[in-house]
Amino acid sequence: MNYKELMAADIPIASAIISYGEDWKIERVNTEFVKLSGYTERDLGESGRDQLITEKDSYLFEETLAQAIATKMPADQVLRIRRKDQEIRWVAFRSSVFHYIDAVPYLLVVFWDIDHQKRKEISQEILKKKYEMMERLSHEYPFDLDVKSWTMMRSHRLMELRGVYGTEDVYYPVDEEVRSLSPVDHKPFLDAMHEAAMVVKSDSVDARFNISKDGEAPRYQWFRTYYRSVTNAEGEIIRIIGRSFNIDMDKSLQEEVRRDPLTQLLNKLEVQKEVTRYIEENPNKCSVLFLIDIDNFKGINDNFGHTFGDTVIMDMAKQIQSQFRMNDIVGRVGGDEFLVFMKNTTVEKAEEKAKLLCHSLEKKYMGQKLHYRLSASIGMAVYAKDGDNYRTLFEKADHAMYRAKQAGKDGYQLAQEEDCGPVKNTRHVIDRQEQISQDDRNFLAFTISLMAHARDLDGSLNLLLKRIAERYHLDMVAVMENAEDDSGMVMTNYYSNVFSFYDRSFIPGMHPMLKKLKPGEYLIFDPQIDGIVLPPQDSRRESKVENNNNTALITKFEYVGEKIGEVVYLSMDLNRQWKTDEIEMMQELSRALAIFVSLRFRMDESKAQIRQIQRRDPLTNLYNQSAFRETAHEILNRADEKLIYAIEYLDINNFGYVNENYGYKVGDSILKMFAADLSSQPYYNAGCRLYSDFFLVLLCDESKEKLEKNLNLRNRRITNMQNHQYPNSGMGVTAGVYVIEDSRMDIEQAIENANLAWKSAKNAGKQGIMFYESSLRTKRAEEQKIVGEFFEALYRDDFRMYLQPKFILGERHVYGAEALARWRRPDGTILPPAYFMDPLEKIGYITELDFYIFEEVLKTLDKWERQKRRKLVISTNFSGRHFDTDGEEFLNRIQHIFSKYTVPAEYVEIEVTEGVLVKNVHVLERCVNRLHEMGFRVSIDDFGTGYSSLSVLADMPADVVKIDKSFINKDMNGKKMDILYEIGRMVKILQKDIIIEGVETEEQEKLLINGGFTCGQGYLCNKPIPIGEFEKLYL
């Protein structure tokens, strides 16, 4: 059967006979083919063949035919055809050699319409790519759980955290995936998922994810997953979807606040919260509260020092923690006191645990002529037998602990019914035996040591007051600081086992006798005679004591110059006699306390300075961003209705030129001068330096017209001054201004509007001021539309590669081309780069377009190679966004795409804009070296538009420098040409090729030839044109 008979047969599938000599030709088609394509044999014989296969896929079609001929085996491919009615449809086809006529192969090619299926696949791929890009930009990680199969997606992005690359999103059983979480988080996570699978719910769950590779020790980071249940049409929950965020830093900060800094156990406040929470959630479970006090610990600190004492405390903490379960609550609630809440246990098990604990905490320490034995006294209270709340259980355990001390220490006691209320003077009696052998001089040494090792001055001061009260059997020790106007005293620190006061209580007035007292002197007060007054007691506390049943020794001290304070040593024993040696000791202690107060005052001053620094830019002393927003909000809240307020977003033009040519010190001095000028104007309200040479200012004036006039005067003054001082710098100010219509509006919206106005001024090349107009918002919406449509257009192949010739000046001989992108809309209109490049650059999507065009270049060169056409070098552009990080992803993708083709690398030229030389010169230099290793040429595009210097260019191993068209535009003059000639001369010295961009007229061509330039690019030769047209003209 010959091919004519074959096509005449009633084959129920679209088929064609194609001959492939020097070029391919459709010889015959059947009825099904006509239905599929709309073309008849006559159409195809005239001009339809060139229209049938889309330009994007023509080389794929030819390659598949060539493969079938070369291998003598069927070859398959998927591509797009253009129907006669111009509709684009996806088809799959298979080609195989049918027979030969005069040595020319004839192939049978059959086609299947897969348009519907393919478009669904593309839509899914578009969504996937879009989400991947959004995830990378927003640092989100997708979460997906299939309820029916109870499997969970293992995100490839989470796997990248573990150093595993190139994986796909794969679903695994939930129970298997949960193993990547910390064991502590298994149950909470599974409980949350089971609940969301049963009841429609939106919530979040925190869990620690293991970021280590397989076989390595686990390293966990905190992630928060926001999730929601998804139902089908019948209301059944079929999936749980959401997004995960890395919150490890936030958790670390939160955990740091909850922990005791020395032992890393929970602090006292957090212990109380955790115990209270557990009791509320588990009211019917038996639990036991342990209060553990280290016996004789004071002797360790006094004789071995606080550094050693800290080590002992840390060791004790580890011992205690190791004795209990992971879910039991363990904390440090005092200097040498620990608390454990043993959950869901029995009294018998708790007693066994107490015995083991006493044994493990028994330690001996020896020094010079010293032998110290440490042990633990433990008090235990049972929930709910001894109490149903934290405070009651703590008090009961406290009583039991001191009974354990009275019984000889190194033991435990269970709480009893008579253990009620807070422990009072019993601890004096117990501790006295430990302290009786220590003289006052050693206690002073302890005081100085405590001060020297203090991490927390307030905490150390409170601890010292407690120790003083315990040692000298006092009921209160308090530090007072006098108000600067002598209107009274403020109690800043106190320790008491009978009184409770509000923090920093104020005592109005001052006793006449105290006023006469000089620093270093003392008074003994009998309240029944002298009428000493204490601050009002804290009404929130149950324990209140009458003020007049006491006696007090009061000393006066001086700190930080002439500031005055007092220390009150108070006893409830009205018969107490203050001995001479005791009074002398109290005076010494008061001097030591004065040092504490002085140190705290200086620290508070430093903190205030730090807060000031934290709110200010250190270079200009303007506000930082957060402080500016806060201040602007406050000012606008009390805005004067007679005035207008505005936000100004501005920067200094060509500031990078100054840094590069005059140095960073000069740049810093300009910024300081600029900030000083801004803040000295009468219309200035507040300002901040965003970064580099970018500023935000809140302005205020009588009218918009007056404000605009004042700002123009300011800009002219600054521009003239700077250009006089730094000639040829071209410095000036570009500003965007938004006049605030409603002082209650969101400050962020006002800043964004000012920023839009600034961008518009910049894009227009304007050195001046632009006020916000509503049309700018419309432009922003258009940009967002472009970004929203980008990925769909990319996968629809709406982007076309155009080529603009590079030519020899004077000869017009084309030796290469630059690949440029054009966006062909479904209606056939072609969008120029000016429409879409900036929006894609801003959001970062430009990188995907760059790689798309790069692959189109490789496809074209590959096609030319097979067609034996003339070889030309094609350059393709890459945005500076590729070099914002370390450039590794850029290089890996270049290598991956390039490996798919057999194109010699020397025919590909990678173009990067000059701006990268300023921003990321070291990253670019490393990437250029790697590109050279791969065999590519590299060119620096738009040279002369940025702020880079020839010295930077000299160190950059680029092959080609492209001079920006601004040097030869219509207002070109002798001075500009002299600069261009000099740049050309120096670039040649660097042994780099030069191309002049924007050559449009013969006059320009002649000037360039006279200057020694040989290569150009521009409309004089041709504009950017489609590939087909370029091939016809130049190949």
Short mmCIF file of N, CA and C in Angstrom, two decimals, residues 748-830:
data_model
loop_
_atom_site.label_atom_id
_atom_site.label_comp_id
_atom_site.label_asym_id
_atom_site.label_seq_id
_atom_site.Cartn_x
_atom_site.Cartn_y
_atom_site.Cartn_z
N GLU A 748 0.82 53.47 57.70
CA GLU A 748 1.46 52.62 56.68
C GLU A 748 0.94 52.95 55.29
N GLN A 749 -0.35 53.20 55.19
CA GLN A 749 -0.94 53.57 53.90
C GLN A 749 -0.39 54.90 53.41
N ALA A 750 -0.22 55.85 54.33
CA ALA A 750 0.34 57.15 53.96
C ALA A 750 1.76 57.00 53.45
N ILE A 751 2.56 56.16 54.12
CA ILE A 751 3.95 55.94 53.70
C ILE A 751 3.98 55.27 52.33
N GLU A 752 3.10 54.31 52.13
CA GLU A 752 3.06 53.62 50.83
C GLU A 752 2.70 54.59 49.72
N ASN A 753 1.74 55.50 49.98
CA ASN A 753 1.36 56.49 48.96
C ASN A 753 2.53 57.41 48.62
N ALA A 754 3.27 57.84 49.66
CA ALA A 754 4.44 58.69 49.42
C ALA A 754 5.49 57.93 48.61
N ASN A 755 5.64 56.65 48.92
CA ASN A 755 6.60 55.81 48.21
C ASN A 755 6.20 55.65 46.73
N LEU A 756 4.90 55.51 46.47
CA LEU A 756 4.42 55.42 45.09
C LEU A 756 4.76 56.69 44.31
N ALA A 757 4.58 57.84 44.97
CA ALA A 757 4.89 59.11 44.33
C ALA A 757 6.39 59.22 44.04
N TRP A 758 7.21 58.76 44.99
CA TRP A 758 8.66 58.78 44.81
C TRP A 758 9.07 57.89 43.63
N LYS A 759 8.50 56.68 43.57
CA LYS A 759 8.83 55.77 42.47
C LYS A 759 8.46 56.38 41.13
N SER A 760 7.33 57.05 41.09
CA SER A 760 6.90 57.67 39.84
C SER A 760 7.87 58.76 39.42
N ALA A 761 8.34 59.54 40.41
CA ALA A 761 9.32 60.59 40.11
C ALA A 761 10.62 59.99 39.61
N LYS A 762 11.04 58.89 40.22
CA LYS A 762 12.28 58.22 39.82
C LYS A 762 12.17 57.68 38.40
N ASN A 763 11.07 57.01 38.14
CA ASN A 763 10.87 56.41 36.81
C ASN A 763 10.85 57.45 35.70
N ALA A 764 10.40 58.65 36.06
CA ALA A 764 10.34 59.73 35.08
C ALA A 764 11.69 60.43 34.94
N GLY A 765 12.70 59.97 35.71
CA GLY A 765 14.02 60.58 35.67
C GLY A 765 14.02 61.97 36.24
N LYS A 766 13.08 62.19 37.19
CA LYS A 766 12.87 63.54 37.69
C LYS A 766 13.65 63.77 38.96
N GLN A 767 14.43 64.86 39.00
CA GLN A 767 15.07 65.29 40.23
C GLN A 767 14.21 66.39 40.82
N GLY A 768 13.34 66.05 41.69
CA GLY A 768 12.44 67.04 42.25
C GLY A 768 11.40 66.39 43.11
N ILE A 769 10.21 66.98 43.13
CA ILE A 769 9.15 66.54 44.04
C ILE A 769 7.93 66.13 43.22
N MET A 770 7.35 65.01 43.59
CA MET A 770 6.09 64.61 42.98
C MET A 770 5.09 64.35 44.08
N PHE A 771 3.92 64.95 43.98
CA PHE A 771 2.85 64.72 44.95
C PHE A 771 1.99 63.55 44.50
N TYR A 772 1.54 62.81 45.46
CA TYR A 772 0.72 61.62 45.18
C TYR A 772 -0.59 61.99 44.50
N GLU A 773 -0.95 61.21 43.47
CA GLU A 773 -2.24 61.33 42.81
C GLU A 773 -2.89 59.96 42.75
N SER A 774 -4.18 59.93 42.67
CA SER A 774 -4.88 58.64 42.68
C SER A 774 -4.50 57.77 41.48
N SER A 775 -4.04 58.39 40.41
CA SER A 775 -3.64 57.61 39.23
C SER A 775 -2.46 56.70 39.54
N LEU A 776 -1.65 57.08 40.51
CA LEU A 776 -0.52 56.23 40.89
C LEU A 776 -1.01 54.92 41.48
N ARG A 777 -2.12 55.00 42.19
CA ARG A 777 -2.71 53.78 42.75
C ARG A 777 -3.22 52.88 41.62
N THR A 778 -3.76 53.52 40.58
CA THR A 778 -4.21 52.75 39.42
C THR A 778 -3.04 52.04 38.76
N LYS A 779 -1.92 52.76 38.65
CA LYS A 779 -0.72 52.16 38.07
C LYS A 779 -0.26 50.98 38.91
N ARG A 780 -0.34 51.13 40.22
CA ARG A 780 0.05 50.04 41.12
C ARG A 780 -0.85 48.82 40.89
N ALA A 781 -2.14 49.08 40.68
CA ALA A 781 -3.08 47.98 40.43
C ALA A 781 -2.72 47.27 39.11
N GLU A 782 -2.29 48.06 38.11
CA GLU A 782 -1.88 47.46 36.84
C GLU A 782 -0.66 46.57 37.02
N GLU A 783 0.27 47.05 37.84
CA GLU A 783 1.47 46.24 38.12
C GLU A 783 1.09 44.94 38.81
N GLN A 784 0.16 45.02 39.74
CA GLN A 784 -0.27 43.81 40.44
C GLN A 784 -0.96 42.85 39.47
N LYS A 785 -1.68 43.41 38.49
CA LYS A 785 -2.32 42.57 37.47
C LYS A 785 -1.27 41.85 36.63
N ILE A 786 -0.22 42.56 36.28
CA ILE A 786 0.88 41.95 35.50
C ILE A 786 1.48 40.78 36.27
N VAL A 787 1.75 41.02 37.54
CA VAL A 787 2.35 39.98 38.38
C VAL A 787 1.41 38.79 38.50
N GLY A 788 0.12 39.07 38.65
CA GLY A 788 -0.86 38.00 38.79
C GLY A 788 -0.99 37.13 37.55
N GLU A 789 -0.79 37.74 36.37
CA GLU A 789 -0.95 37.00 35.11
C GLU A 789 0.35 36.35 34.63
N PHE A 790 1.46 36.67 35.29
CA PHE A 790 2.78 36.29 34.75
C PHE A 790 2.95 34.79 34.56
N PHE A 791 2.69 34.00 35.60
CA PHE A 791 3.00 32.57 35.51
C PHE A 791 2.13 31.86 34.47
N GLU A 792 0.88 32.27 34.40
CA GLU A 792 0.01 31.65 33.39
C GLU A 792 0.52 31.98 31.99
N ALA A 793 0.94 33.23 31.81
CA ALA A 793 1.48 33.62 30.50
C ALA A 793 2.77 32.87 30.19
N LEU A 794 3.59 32.66 31.21
CA LEU A 794 4.86 31.96 31.01
C LEU A 794 4.62 30.53 30.55
N TYR A 795 3.67 29.85 31.19
CA TYR A 795 3.40 28.46 30.85
C TYR A 795 2.57 28.32 29.56
N ARG A 796 1.91 29.41 29.18
CA ARG A 796 1.20 29.40 27.89
C ARG A 796 2.15 29.74 26.75
N ASP A 797 3.40 30.04 27.09
CA ASP A 797 4.39 30.48 26.12
C ASP A 797 3.97 31.77 25.43
N ASP A 798 3.36 32.66 26.22
CA ASP A 798 2.99 33.96 25.66
C ASP A 798 4.21 34.85 25.47
N PHE A 799 5.30 34.51 26.13
CA PHE A 799 6.51 35.33 25.97
C PHE A 799 7.27 34.88 24.72
N ARG A 800 7.72 35.85 23.97
CA ARG A 800 8.46 35.59 22.74
C ARG A 800 9.89 36.14 22.88
N MET A 801 10.81 35.40 22.29
CA MET A 801 12.18 35.90 22.24
C MET A 801 12.39 36.67 20.94
N TYR A 802 12.75 37.93 21.06
CA TYR A 802 13.12 38.74 19.90
C TYR A 802 14.63 38.89 19.92
N LEU A 803 15.22 39.10 18.74
CA LEU A 803 16.66 39.29 18.63
C LEU A 803 16.96 40.65 18.04
N GLN A 804 17.88 41.38 18.67
CA GLN A 804 18.34 42.65 18.08
C GLN A 804 19.79 42.46 17.64
N PRO A 805 20.09 42.76 16.38
CA PRO A 805 21.44 42.51 15.85
C PRO A 805 22.50 43.37 16.52
N LYS A 806 23.70 42.79 16.64
CA LYS A 806 24.91 43.54 16.98
C LYS A 806 25.73 43.59 15.69
N PHE A 807 26.29 44.76 15.38
CA PHE A 807 26.89 44.91 14.05
C PHE A 807 28.22 45.66 14.11
N ILE A 808 28.98 45.52 13.04
CA ILE A 808 30.25 46.22 12.89
C ILE A 808 29.96 47.63 12.37
N LEU A 809 30.41 48.63 13.12
CA LEU A 809 30.17 50.01 12.71
C LEU A 809 30.82 50.29 11.35
N GLY A 810 30.09 50.97 10.48
CA GLY A 810 30.58 51.32 9.15
C GLY A 810 30.32 50.26 8.13
N GLU A 811 30.16 49.00 8.56
CA GLU A 811 29.93 47.92 7.61
C GLU A 811 28.51 47.37 7.69
N ARG A 812 27.90 47.50 8.86
CA ARG A 812 26.57 46.95 9.14
C ARG A 812 26.57 45.41 9.06
N HIS A 813 27.74 44.82 9.20
CA HIS A 813 27.82 43.36 9.19
C HIS A 813 27.39 42.84 10.56
N VAL A 814 26.39 41.95 10.58
CA VAL A 814 25.86 41.42 11.85
C VAL A 814 26.72 40.25 12.31
N TYR A 815 27.24 40.36 13.52
CA TYR A 815 28.09 39.29 14.06
C TYR A 815 27.50 38.62 15.31
N GLY A 816 26.39 39.15 15.81
CA GLY A 816 25.77 38.58 17.00
C GLY A 816 24.42 39.22 17.24
N ALA A 817 23.81 38.88 18.38
CA ALA A 817 22.48 39.43 18.69
C ALA A 817 22.26 39.39 20.19
N GLU A 818 21.32 40.23 20.64
CA GLU A 818 20.89 40.20 22.04
C GLU A 818 19.45 39.69 22.07
N ALA A 819 19.20 38.73 22.99
CA ALA A 819 17.85 38.18 23.14
C ALA A 819 17.05 39.06 24.09
N LEU A 820 15.86 39.44 23.65
CA LEU A 820 15.00 40.32 24.45
C LEU A 820 13.60 39.72 24.52
N ALA A 821 12.90 39.97 25.62
CA ALA A 821 11.58 39.37 25.84
C ALA A 821 10.47 40.31 25.35
N ARG A 822 9.44 39.72 24.75
CA ARG A 822 8.22 40.43 24.41
C ARG A 822 7.05 39.58 24.88
N TRP A 823 6.00 40.23 25.35
CA TRP A 823 4.84 39.52 25.88
C TRP A 823 3.71 39.60 24.85
N ARG A 824 3.37 38.45 24.26
CA ARG A 824 2.30 38.41 23.27
C ARG A 824 1.01 38.01 23.97
N ARG A 825 0.05 38.93 24.04
CA ARG A 825 -1.20 38.66 24.71
C ARG A 825 -2.07 37.74 23.85
N PRO A 826 -3.05 37.05 24.46
CA PRO A 826 -3.92 36.15 23.68
C PRO A 826 -4.61 36.85 22.51
N ASP A 827 -4.82 38.17 22.62
CA ASP A 827 -5.48 38.88 21.51
C ASP A 827 -4.49 39.27 20.41
N GLY A 828 -3.23 38.88 20.55
CA GLY A 828 -2.24 39.13 19.51
C GLY A 828 -1.41 40.37 19.73
N THR A 829 -1.79 41.25 20.65
CA THR A 829 -1.01 42.47 20.91
C THR A 829 0.32 42.10 21.57
N ILE A 830 1.36 42.85 21.22
CA ILE A 830 2.70 42.62 21.76
C ILE A 830 3.01 43.71 22.80
#
